[in-house]
Every structure is written in structure tokens, then in C-alpha cells.
Amino acid sequence: GSGLEDSTFASGPGTPNGAKPSPLSVAGAGCASFDGDADWITLPSVNLPGDFTFYLWFNTLSISRSALASSDDGAQYFTLEMNGDGTGATAPGRVAFLVNGGGTFYVAGNRRGLNDGRWHNLAAVRNGSQIHIYIDGERDGTANVPGFTTVGSGGVYLGREGGTKTNYFNGLIDEVAAWTRALSDAEIGNNCSA
């Protein structure tokens, strides 16, 4: 079809909005290429009512703060942020995981230099009263999320920030997956090395 298909996204292919296919994938026949200029992919809505894991591979040289993936149902959301620390500040080479539902919480990865033009794996996990960020199969940050409820069931976007249509990503994204449970450290490590 006309969508950019991904071999691991259970909900089916996405709809590109300016994003292009690229043969430079980390796995499979292709990935999605974003130029950072108002292009993104809309994925089917994903209901993430409690614990969840959102997983992808990315490759970029950009230093601009942008969204790798995000959801927005008008009230609750999650964002996987590139070149940011979760506070809205630019932090080149870092990634952050933000959630909003009963309050806004974030965790920034400690690792730097992720905008090096190489493929990196990113997993964001909500497990009970904590959120975790994993980089290249290893847990790299944890935050407590007291009172956090849900990120809702809004649309999911690759390469832009949710409903605001801002912070466009410049680079490649591949092998996107979502689970309605918290994957274990071992499962994330195994997926990263597969």
C-alpha cells in the first residue's frame, strides 16, 4: 500500500505525511526518512491504559530538539524526545521520555552523543509508578511518576510532537513497536540484539 510498513508494529502500517522510505534500515528492507521540515508519519491509535513499552531504532546527526515519537489524545500524551532533556531545553545528543496523565513527568537518558549518525535503539517503559528509558538495550534512566494515570488512546506520530505539530525530527526511524505491558530488562536487551 501507500503506507510505510514496519515489520514489528502490530497495529499495521502508518500514513506518511512527507516522510519518505529509505533503504538505509537497521533491519528489514527499509525505514522511514524525515528531513525535519514538517514531515511525519501518523500511526494507528494505540490504547496504552496502564503499563506499556514503546520501542524504536533511530539514526540522526541533528542537534535540534525534536520528537522521535509521540501520542496525544487532547489531554494525555507521551513523547520520546531527541536532543532534549524532557524540560523543553535543548540537550544535543540526549534522549528523554515524557508522559502526561495526572501530571507531567519525564526521565532523561544519561548517555550523550546519540546524534552520531549511527543506529541506536530506544525503549520507553511505564511500569507501575515508574518510567524507564533504555538506550541500546540498557536501562539509562528511571523516574517516579506518583499519581500518573494513563497516556490515553490518542493518535501516535513518528517524527513530530503530538497534537502541536512541532519539533520535527531530521533522521531515520526503523522497527517501531508498542506493547501494552512493561517489557523486562532481559526482553529489551534481547530485542535490541536480535
Phi, psi and omega in degrees: 000194182273352180280159173271106184278149176232138188291345184244354183277110189297333185280355178107183185289158177264174178250114181286141175235073182095337177292147184241153173286150178222143177278000187273043187282159174280333179205152178079194187272345183186172179218184179258137179247131181238138181259003178079007184240073174062040172237148183198176173235132175264124177260162175301152177301142179235125179274112179242077188285340183215237177295146178200166173225132173238133195221139175198169171247143178220159180211123181205156170245358185292151173249001181278139176294131184205169178259125171284315179207151178200161174229161178198120176251016180097339180228320182241157180197169164226154176218135168257113190255135175256141180061036179215167180245008179093346181264355186102353179274149175282132179221083185308133176085001180249163174233156178217157179236119180245143173227149176223122177175098187082018183134160178256130181227154178210158171223132177256141175290147179278334183290142180242172176077023182279358176260049187258009180077016177244161177284134176228145178263137179229128175233134177243128186232132167254122180227097181063239184264022178223153169241146182229149173238134180241135177236125180051042173086358182241138178296129185237358178184149179218143175221145173281144181231068181296131179082359180293136183253287186204158172266003175079201185226041181280177177298153178245137183234138171256132174089005176205163180273115174014227184289346182282343182053051179225179175054060182285139183275143175241105181158203184242143175229138182214161171050059180277137179211151176223140177233147177266040174204163177275115175291150179281166175305317181296317180296318179294317177299318179294317178297322182293325184268354183287000000 
